[in-house]
Tab-separated table of C-alpha atoms in Angstrom:
chain	number	residue	atom	x	y	z
A	1	MET	CA	113.574	126.765	116.787
A	2	ILE	CA	116.292	128.708	118.538
A	3	SER	CA	119.776	128.197	117.193
A	4	ARG	CA	122.725	127.492	119.447
A	5	ARG	CA	124.406	130.789	118.604
A	6	GLU	CA	121.193	132.715	119.207
A	7	PHE	CA	120.708	130.994	122.547
A	8	CYS	CA	124.169	131.968	123.814
A	9	HIS	CA	123.728	135.498	122.553
A	10	LYS	CA	120.398	135.973	124.332
A	11	ALA	CA	121.650	134.304	127.497
A	12	VAL	CA	124.583	136.741	127.723
A	13	ILE	CA	122.281	139.737	127.300
A	14	ALA	CA	119.735	138.474	129.818
A	15	VAL	CA	122.295	137.529	132.454
A	16	GLY	CA	124.185	140.805	131.954
A	17	GLY	CA	120.969	142.749	132.321
A	18	ILE	CA	120.172	141.003	135.586
A	19	MET	CA	123.719	141.459	136.816
A	20	ILE	CA	123.855	145.255	136.549
A	21	PRO	CA	121.229	146.031	139.217
A	22	LEU	CA	122.429	143.143	141.367
A	23	THR	CA	123.308	145.536	144.172
A	24	ALA	CA	119.629	146.435	144.294
A	25	LEU	CA	119.031	143.024	145.813
A	26	GLU	CA	120.890	144.138	148.924
A	27	LEU	CA	118.683	143.827	151.977
A	28	PHE	CA	116.775	146.963	152.843
A	29	ASP	CA	118.002	148.552	156.065
A	30	PRO	CA	115.679	151.035	157.820
A	31	ARG	CA	118.563	152.670	159.692
A	32	ARG	CA	120.006	153.755	156.392
A	33	LEU	CA	116.735	155.245	155.329
A	34	ALA	CA	116.683	157.257	158.561
A	35	ALA	CA	120.154	158.563	157.823
A	36	GLU	CA	118.972	159.530	154.385
A	37	LYS	CA	116.194	161.635	155.845
A	38	GLY	CA	117.757	163.436	158.790
A	39	GLY	CA	121.473	162.993	158.732
A	40	SER	CA	123.237	162.308	161.975
A	41	GLY	CA	126.730	163.788	161.850
A	42	THR	CA	127.976	166.874	163.626
A	43	THR	CA	128.688	168.800	160.438
A	44	ARG	CA	126.534	170.158	157.639
A	45	TRP	CA	128.354	172.719	155.507
A	46	ALA	CA	126.460	175.755	154.325
A	47	PHE	CA	127.512	178.899	152.522
A	48	LEU	CA	126.452	182.491	153.023
A	49	VAL	CA	126.782	185.061	150.249
A	50	ASP	CA	126.234	188.715	151.043
A	51	ALA	CA	125.400	190.233	147.682
A	52	HIS	CA	125.396	193.699	149.210
A	53	LYS	CA	129.137	193.486	149.785
A	54	CYS	CA	130.344	192.126	146.450
A	55	VAL	CA	132.236	194.563	144.192
A	56	GLY	CA	132.906	192.088	141.385
A	57	CYS	CA	136.702	192.038	141.786
A	58	GLY	CA	136.844	188.342	140.884
A	59	PHE	CA	139.577	187.368	143.345
A	60	CYS	CA	137.318	184.477	144.403
A	61	VAL	CA	137.217	183.112	140.869
A	62	LYS	CA	140.958	183.564	140.383
A	63	SER	CA	141.826	181.748	143.590
A	64	CYS	CA	139.266	179.008	142.959
A	65	LYS	CA	140.685	178.277	139.534
A	66	ILE	CA	144.244	178.083	140.849
A	67	GLU	CA	143.430	176.187	144.032
A	68	ASN	CA	141.345	173.590	142.229
A	69	GLN	CA	143.414	173.445	139.052
A	70	THR	CA	140.666	174.396	136.646
A	71	PRO	CA	142.615	175.384	133.510
A	72	TYR	CA	143.144	179.107	134.001
A	73	ASP	CA	142.391	180.280	130.488
A	74	SER	CA	139.374	178.073	129.868
A	75	ASN	CA	135.958	179.674	130.126
A	76	VAL	CA	134.674	177.185	132.696
A	77	SER	CA	134.947	177.711	136.425
A	78	ARG	CA	133.611	176.154	139.601
A	79	THR	CA	132.480	179.533	140.831
A	80	TRP	CA	131.681	182.738	139.029
A	81	VAL	CA	130.290	186.222	139.594
A	82	GLU	CA	127.396	187.649	137.606
A	83	ARG	CA	126.779	191.328	137.018
A	84	TYR	CA	123.182	192.512	136.792
A	85	VAL	CA	122.451	195.923	135.369
A	86	VAL	CA	118.804	197.002	135.421
A	87	THR	CA	118.040	199.972	133.236
A	88	LYS	CA	115.396	202.619	133.804
A	89	ASP	CA	113.310	201.226	130.957
A	90	GLY	CA	113.037	197.938	132.852
A	91	ASN	CA	115.523	195.747	130.998
A	92	THR	CA	117.992	193.529	132.813
A	93	TYR	CA	121.431	192.843	131.371
A	94	ILE	CA	123.538	190.035	132.793
A	95	ASP	CA	127.114	189.065	132.066
A	96	SER	CA	130.078	187.239	133.545
A	97	PRO	CA	133.099	187.695	131.250
A	98	LYS	CA	135.507	184.759	131.699
A	99	ALA	CA	133.475	183.835	134.803
A	100	CYS	CA	134.720	187.194	136.204
A	101	ARG	CA	138.245	185.836	136.629
A	102	ASP	CA	139.699	189.323	136.039
A	103	GLY	CA	136.788	191.230	137.507
A	104	PHE	CA	134.537	193.740	135.773
A	105	THR	CA	136.656	196.476	134.272
A	106	THR	CA	134.306	198.120	131.820
A	107	THR	CA	130.731	199.368	131.704
A	108	LYS	CA	130.200	197.389	128.491
A	109	ILE	CA	128.079	194.302	129.019
A	110	ASP	CA	128.764	191.146	127.068
A	111	GLN	CA	125.559	190.085	125.300
A	112	ASN	CA	127.107	187.082	123.541
A	113	HIS	CA	126.352	187.127	119.825
A	114	GLN	CA	124.646	190.518	120.098
A	115	GLY	CA	128.016	192.011	120.936
A	116	MET	CA	128.946	194.376	123.736
A	117	LYS	CA	126.246	196.674	125.049
A	118	ASP	CA	127.384	199.895	126.643
A	119	ILE	CA	124.806	201.270	129.050
A	120	ARG	CA	125.018	204.964	129.748
A	121	THR	CA	125.383	205.946	133.387
A	122	GLU	CA	122.158	207.926	133.381
A	123	ASP	CA	120.210	204.871	132.166
A	124	VAL	CA	121.285	202.619	135.056
A	125	ALA	CA	118.487	202.124	137.569
A	126	LYS	CA	120.395	199.648	139.692
A	127	ALA	CA	123.336	197.332	139.358
A	128	PHE	CA	124.777	194.622	141.537
A	129	PHE	CA	127.021	191.561	141.567
A	130	VAL	CA	125.976	188.032	142.496
A	131	PRO	CA	128.573	185.344	143.257
A	132	LYS	CA	127.466	181.841	142.296
A	133	LEU	CA	128.741	178.409	143.257
A	134	CYS	CA	127.427	174.910	143.876
A	135	ASN	CA	124.479	174.934	146.266
A	136	GLN	CA	125.334	171.495	147.755
A	137	CYS	CA	121.569	170.859	147.779
A	138	ASP	CA	119.946	168.655	150.371
A	139	ASN	CA	118.057	167.023	147.496
A	140	PRO	CA	120.699	167.121	144.775
A	141	PRO	CA	119.082	166.324	141.410
A	142	CYS	CA	122.526	165.845	139.861
A	143	VAL	CA	123.141	162.886	142.167
A	144	GLN	CA	119.766	161.314	141.451
A	145	VAL	CA	120.384	161.212	137.720
A	146	CYS	CA	123.869	159.672	137.846
A	147	PRO	CA	123.541	156.182	136.382
A	148	VAL	CA	126.795	154.800	137.805
A	149	GLY	CA	127.151	156.215	141.315
A	150	ALA	CA	130.021	158.502	140.336
A	151	THR	CA	128.543	161.517	142.070
A	152	TYR	CA	127.279	161.364	145.603
A	153	GLN	CA	126.765	163.285	148.798
A	154	THR	CA	129.011	162.957	151.812
A	155	GLU	CA	127.730	162.857	155.364
A	156	ASP	CA	128.561	166.551	155.831
A	157	GLY	CA	126.427	167.486	152.845
A	158	VAL	CA	128.997	168.121	150.116
A	159	VAL	CA	128.345	166.652	146.684
A	160	LEU	CA	131.495	165.134	145.193
A	161	VAL	CA	132.384	163.567	141.838
A	162	ASP	CA	134.447	160.387	141.607
A	163	ARG	CA	136.725	161.167	138.677
A	164	SER	CA	137.752	157.570	138.138
A	165	TRP	CA	134.156	156.351	138.102
A	166	CYS	CA	132.456	159.053	135.988
A	167	ILE	CA	131.621	157.895	132.478
A	168	GLY	CA	131.021	161.416	131.141
A	169	CYS	CA	127.404	160.904	130.138
A	170	GLY	CA	126.512	164.495	131.079
A	171	TYR	CA	123.161	163.796	132.749
A	172	CYS	CA	124.262	165.659	135.872
A	173	VAL	CA	125.391	168.663	133.833
A	174	MET	CA	121.888	168.830	132.360
A	175	GLY	CA	120.201	167.958	135.642
A	176	CYS	CA	121.588	170.803	137.706
A	177	PRO	CA	119.111	173.718	137.662
A	178	TYR	CA	121.870	176.113	138.667
A	179	GLY	CA	124.269	175.269	135.855
A	180	VAL	CA	127.213	174.737	138.181
A	181	ARG	CA	128.438	171.549	136.528
A	182	PHE	CA	130.662	171.347	133.480
A	183	PHE	CA	133.155	169.003	131.893
A	184	HIS	CA	136.704	169.373	133.098
A	185	PRO	CA	138.749	170.308	130.025
A	186	GLU	CA	141.622	168.019	131.024
A	187	HIS	CA	140.065	165.128	132.931
A	188	HIS	CA	136.992	164.974	130.636
A	189	VAL	CA	134.669	164.117	133.517
A	190	ALA	CA	131.971	166.074	135.321
A	191	GLU	CA	133.387	168.827	137.518
A	192	LYS	CA	131.838	171.088	140.124
A	193	CYS	CA	132.478	173.186	143.200
A	194	ASN	CA	132.925	171.027	146.295
A	195	PHE	CA	133.364	173.799	148.881
A	196	CYS	CA	137.125	173.063	148.623
A	197	TYR	CA	136.586	169.754	150.395
A	198	HIS	CA	140.335	169.387	150.956
A	199	ARG	CA	140.385	172.687	152.851
A	200	ILE	CA	137.198	172.602	154.919
A	201	THR	CA	137.970	169.092	156.183
A	202	LYS	CA	141.296	170.459	157.476
A	203	GLY	CA	139.646	173.297	159.377
A	204	MET	CA	140.446	175.896	156.724
A	205	LYS	CA	138.021	178.067	154.800
A	206	THR	CA	137.397	177.633	151.086
A	207	ALA	CA	139.825	179.404	148.751
A	208	CYS	CA	137.138	181.855	147.636
A	209	VAL	CA	136.208	182.767	151.210
A	210	ASP	CA	139.856	183.435	152.055
A	211	ALA	CA	140.292	185.474	148.900
A	212	CYS	CA	137.278	187.736	149.267
A	213	PRO	CA	138.488	191.107	150.611
A	214	PHE	CA	134.986	192.335	151.372
A	215	GLY	CA	133.550	189.472	153.402
A	216	ALA	CA	130.906	188.730	150.792
A	217	ARG	CA	131.496	184.976	151.049
A	218	ARG	CA	131.385	182.926	154.236
A	219	ILE	CA	131.168	179.257	155.058
A	220	GLY	CA	129.820	177.639	158.198
A	221	ASN	CA	128.459	174.542	159.855
A	222	LEU	CA	124.669	174.444	160.177
A	223	ARG	CA	124.773	171.835	162.934
A	224	ASP	CA	126.859	174.126	165.155
A	225	LYS	CA	124.468	176.500	166.899
A	226	ASP	CA	127.267	178.911	167.820
A	227	ASP	CA	128.656	179.228	164.321
A	228	PRO	CA	128.356	182.908	163.299
A	229	VAL	CA	127.255	181.932	159.802
A	230	THR	CA	124.554	179.642	161.194
A	231	LYS	CA	123.339	182.462	163.409
A	232	VAL	CA	122.967	184.779	160.429
A	233	ILE	CA	121.154	182.115	158.420
A	234	MET	CA	118.782	181.392	161.309
A	235	THR	CA	118.028	184.959	162.317
A	236	GLU	CA	118.244	187.142	159.228
A	237	ARG	CA	116.284	187.448	156.020
A	238	VAL	CA	118.203	185.051	153.826
A	239	ASN	CA	117.114	183.670	150.509
A	240	VAL	CA	118.058	180.780	148.249
A	241	LEU	CA	118.106	180.407	144.472
A	242	LYS	CA	115.226	178.656	142.677
A	243	GLU	CA	113.515	177.473	145.833
A	244	GLU	CA	110.569	176.260	143.752
A	245	TYR	CA	112.660	173.389	142.366
A	246	GLY	CA	112.610	171.683	145.768
A	247	THR	CA	116.335	171.042	145.722
A	248	LYS	CA	116.827	172.606	149.176
A	249	PRO	CA	119.961	174.584	148.296
A	250	GLN	CA	122.437	175.224	151.113
A	251	VAL	CA	123.944	178.403	149.723
A	252	PHE	CA	122.093	181.279	151.357
A	253	TYR	CA	122.004	184.826	150.036
A	254	LEU	CA	121.631	188.147	151.765
A	255	GLY	CA	120.444	190.976	149.558
A	256	LEU	CA	119.160	188.898	146.678
A	257	SER	CA	117.168	190.865	144.115
A	258	MET	CA	114.181	189.526	142.198
A	259	GLU	CA	116.044	189.839	138.883
A	260	VAL	CA	118.502	187.134	139.902
A	261	LYS	CA	118.001	183.869	138.094
B	1	MET	CA	117.723	114.881	132.891
B	2	LYS	CA	117.792	114.895	129.147
B	3	ASN	CA	120.874	116.103	127.377
B	4	HIS	CA	119.137	118.902	125.437
B	5	VAL	CA	117.904	120.464	128.702
B	6	LEU	CA	121.101	120.003	130.674
B	7	ARG	CA	123.514	121.474	128.141
B	8	PRO	CA	121.865	124.898	127.809
B	9	LEU	CA	121.585	125.046	131.603
B	10	ILE	CA	125.309	124.462	131.962
B	11	VAL	CA	125.995	127.174	129.368
B	12	VAL	CA	123.841	129.630	131.285
B	13	GLY	CA	125.521	128.626	134.550
B	14	VAL	CA	128.948	129.295	133.094
B	15	ILE	CA	127.838	132.700	131.792
B	16	VAL	CA	126.417	133.676	135.188
B	17	ALA	CA	129.567	132.554	136.984
B	18	SER	CA	131.915	134.392	134.652
B	19	MET	CA	129.900	137.589	134.905
B	20	LEU	CA	129.878	137.413	138.703
B	21	VAL	CA	133.640	137.046	138.662
B	22	ALA	CA	134.022	139.972	136.245
B	23	ARG	CA	131.753	142.082	138.396
B	24	ALA	CA	133.700	141.280	141.566
B	25	ILE	CA	136.895	142.380	139.836
B	26	VAL	CA	135.555	145.593	138.270
B	27	VAL	CA	133.518	146.961	141.187
B	28	PRO	CA	135.753	148.189	144.043
B	29	SER	CA	135.095	146.549	147.405
B	30	ASP	CA	134.212	149.843	149.096
B	31	PHE	CA	131.595	150.688	146.498
B	32	GLY	CA	128.116	150.697	147.990
B	33	VAL	CA	125.550	152.612	149.980
B	34	HIS	CA	127.128	154.986	152.493
B	35	GLU	CA	126.032	157.687	154.943
B	36	ARG	CA	123.528	159.528	152.770
B	37	GLY	CA	121.555	156.387	152.044
B	38	TYR	CA	120.091	154.799	148.959
B	39	MET	CA	119.223	157.981	147.144
B	40	TYR	CA	122.417	160.033	147.523
B	41	GLY	CA	124.982	157.766	149.113
B	42	TRP	CA	125.930	155.295	146.340
B	43	HIS	CA	129.652	155.631	145.880
B	44	ARG	CA	133.203	154.413	146.265
B	45	LEU	CA	134.087	155.361	149.821
B	46	SER	CA	137.800	155.874	149.205
B	47	ASN	CA	136.985	158.698	146.791
B	48	GLU	CA	136.214	160.923	149.791
B	49	GLN	CA	139.795	160.444	150.976
B	50	GLU	CA	141.075	161.244	147.492
B	51	TRP	CA	139.302	164.590	147.575
B	52	LYS	CA	140.524	165.342	151.094
B	53	ALA	CA	144.086	164.684	149.961
B	54	VAL	CA	144.084	167.381	147.256
B	55	GLN	CA	146.977	169.782	147.764
B	56	VAL	CA	146.249	173.078	149.495
B	57	ARG	CA	147.791	175.903	147.467
B	58	TYR	CA	146.502	179.049	149.117
B	59	LYS	CA	147.936	179.036	152.633
B	60	THR	CA	146.263	182.321	153.713
B	61	SER	CA	148.254	185.394	154.740
B	62	ALA	CA	148.415	184.389	158.414
B	63	GLY	CA	152.036	183.234	158.113
B	64	CYS	CA	153.412	186.133	156.050
B	65	PRO	CA	153.998	188.735	158.817
B	66	ARG	CA	156.495	186.434	160.553
B	67	CYS	CA	159.011	186.861	157.734
B	68	HIS	CA	157.786	190.054	156.068
B	69	PRO	CA	156.863	192.227	159.059
B	70	ASP	CA	157.546	195.477	157.200
B	71	LYS	CA	155.176	194.628	154.356
B	72	ALA	CA	152.529	193.386	156.745
B	73	ALA	CA	152.765	196.568	158.830
B	74	ASP	CA	152.522	198.788	155.764
B	75	LEU	CA	149.488	196.916	154.555
B	76	ALA	CA	147.785	196.841	157.940
B	77	ASN	CA	147.687	200.634	158.054
B	78	SER	CA	146.394	201.131	154.549
B	79	PRO	CA	143.038	201.002	152.823
B	80	HIS	CA	144.289	197.783	151.218
B	81	ASN	CA	144.414	195.917	154.538
B	82	ILE	CA	141.329	193.976	153.511
B	83	ILE	CA	143.216	192.308	150.651
B	84	SER	CA	144.975	189.016	151.360
B	85	CYS	CA	148.658	188.935	150.343
B	86	GLU	CA	148.005	185.877	148.219
B	87	ASN	CA	145.509	187.726	146.045
B	88	CYS	CA	148.333	189.838	144.652
B	89	HIS	CA	151.209	187.387	145.062
B	90	GLY	CA	149.526	184.131	144.119
B	91	PRO	CA	149.232	180.925	146.130
B	92	ALA	CA	152.015	180.530	148.700
B	93	LEU	CA	152.267	176.736	148.209
B	94	GLU	CA	155.594	175.894	149.884
B	95	HIS	CA	156.976	179.447	149.793
B	96	PRO	CA	159.744	180.461	150.535
B	97	LYS	CA	160.963	177.030	149.316
B	98	ASP	CA	158.628	176.803	146.384
B	99	PRO	CA	157.932	178.780	144.234
B	100	ALA	CA	161.520	180.035	144.371
B	101	GLY	CA	161.092	183.559	143.039
B	102	TYR	CA	157.681	184.205	144.530
B	103	PHE	CA	155.214	185.847	142.251
B	104	ILE	CA	154.860	189.605	142.080
B	105	ASP	CA	151.961	190.745	139.941
B	106	ARG	CA	152.718	194.250	138.670
B	107	SER	CA	150.085	194.178	135.937
B	108	ARG	CA	147.410	196.798	135.583
B	109	THR	CA	144.850	193.985	135.430
B	110	LEU	CA	145.447	193.332	139.124
B	111	CYS	CA	144.440	196.818	140.185
B	112	ILE	CA	141.656	197.640	137.768
B	113	ARG	CA	139.551	194.700	138.905
B	114	CYS	CA	138.648	197.000	141.806
B	115	HIS	CA	139.628	200.442	140.562
B	116	ALA	CA	138.136	200.576	137.068
B	117	LYS	CA	135.390	203.135	137.583
B	118	LEU	CA	131.901	201.656	137.345
B	119	PRO	CA	128.955	203.978	137.872
B	120	TYR	CA	127.053	201.671	140.219
B	121	GLY	CA	126.522	204.049	143.120
B	122	ASN	CA	124.249	201.616	144.966
B	123	THR	CA	127.032	199.044	145.353
B	124	PRO	CA	130.275	199.273	147.329
B	125	ARG	CA	132.000	199.095	143.958
B	126	GLY	CA	130.624	202.482	143.028
B	127	ARG	CA	132.170	203.875	146.204
B	128	ILE	CA	135.739	202.629	145.628
B	129	ARG	CA	137.823	205.448	144.172
B	130	GLY	CA	137.926	204.600	140.499
B	131	ILE	CA	139.922	205.554	137.461
B	132	ASP	CA	139.327	205.018	133.766
B	133	PRO	CA	141.919	202.392	132.822
B	134	ASP	CA	141.922	203.655	129.239
B	135	LYS	CA	142.859	207.187	130.308
B	136	HIS	CA	144.744	207.016	133.645
B	137	TYR	CA	148.460	206.927	132.658
B	138	VAL	CA	147.918	204.075	130.210
B	139	GLN	CA	151.593	203.644	129.394
B	140	ALA	CA	152.748	202.638	132.880
B	141	GLU	CA	152.170	200.008	135.534
B	142	CYS	CA	150.132	201.290	138.448
B	143	VAL	CA	152.905	200.420	140.932
B	144	MET	CA	155.266	202.844	139.221
B	145	CYS	CA	153.331	205.633	140.895
B	146	HIS	CA	151.331	203.947	143.659
B	147	ILE	CA	152.715	201.755	146.431
B	148	PRO	CA	150.429	198.722	146.490
B	149	HIS	CA	151.028	197.905	150.170
B	150	ASN	CA	150.161	201.380	151.199
B	151	PRO	CA	148.595	203.478	148.461
B	152	LYS	CA	147.634	206.252	150.822
B	153	PRO	CA	150.233	208.466	152.529
B	154	THR	CA	153.579	207.863	150.859
B	155	ASN	CA	152.762	207.205	147.278
B	156	GLN	CA	154.249	209.098	144.406
B	157	LYS	CA	150.892	210.710	143.895
B	158	GLN	CA	151.831	213.189	146.628
B	159	GLU	CA	155.289	213.694	145.134
B	160	VAL	CA	153.818	214.395	141.740
B	161	LYS	CA	151.554	216.970	143.284
B	162	SER	CA	154.195	218.726	145.405
């Protein structure tokens, strides 16, 4: 026999469980599925990084942190610059002190708990800098894993986070293969680069693009055939990060080296 | 219908109704499937507007020459002409109204992010004239001897030499 209390208890759980995916009962609309596949708007933002041009000054990181109010002295940042030093004996050393907020000012390479490694000039085979930011993937895995619909993609391809809706579960932080997501130290919700959505939707460039003195960062609209960035992406030998993951990243790199992870 | 069937049904009905009401209150009306479809488009539509409304802090250096033509002219003819004013002076925000005393960064950190010598000849960094920040006049700010807007012809470097 089921007791009265037990009955109410089970009924609440069962009804609640049915209620959560209630929106899934919405009628299926093929037009929406089409939009999901192709996208119809006139804008699709894409980013072009020319790794040949970067000197690792970190002005992009500095301006990003100030523009987007990421606490300046915290170690997290929406964008960062990595230094790769390949030695003649075939080792690769990578670091990004403070996300490169103050640039690279020493030859010593931060190897975390192994301390600072100073590589002698004559041992350096090659060295280069690689700026990183959110790839605004066409198939964003971070969006797929969000259980509450707090992160999503806009029509123009930018992945945003709804700060009031995020529950801070951290699935998206784990789900991003590029490690661009982190918890905002003040808002305590998932945070990521959004191509300075408040700037690009006003016709401006992102803060990092405006800050870069060397033209290593550019942003453009893939759906505009005359956009200079689109032309470069369509006609030159560009590369993306971790193509094998099938995320279809929309940050394209010129001069990417095989050591870059 | 018998009482012992009807009563539990009423209880369940009340639970369903109250949860529907709670759900209608908690979930915003603009929450749903939007442009990017079922897979990527689940969200609260008004959040897009919230992101668009974020304040722009860096206004670019396009407006600076109007009020600081001398500085702009100096910079334009120098090897530093690639650097935006705001990189060294911070975000313009509502300047000249706000911030009142606009920021002037005289720290060595500002300059050594490009000028600390790194032996990476294959990158443009290796080709920027570099100094060793631990040896090059450690006691002083760079701008004591170099003019940041035009480090080339008129800096104290020449005076020191002559």
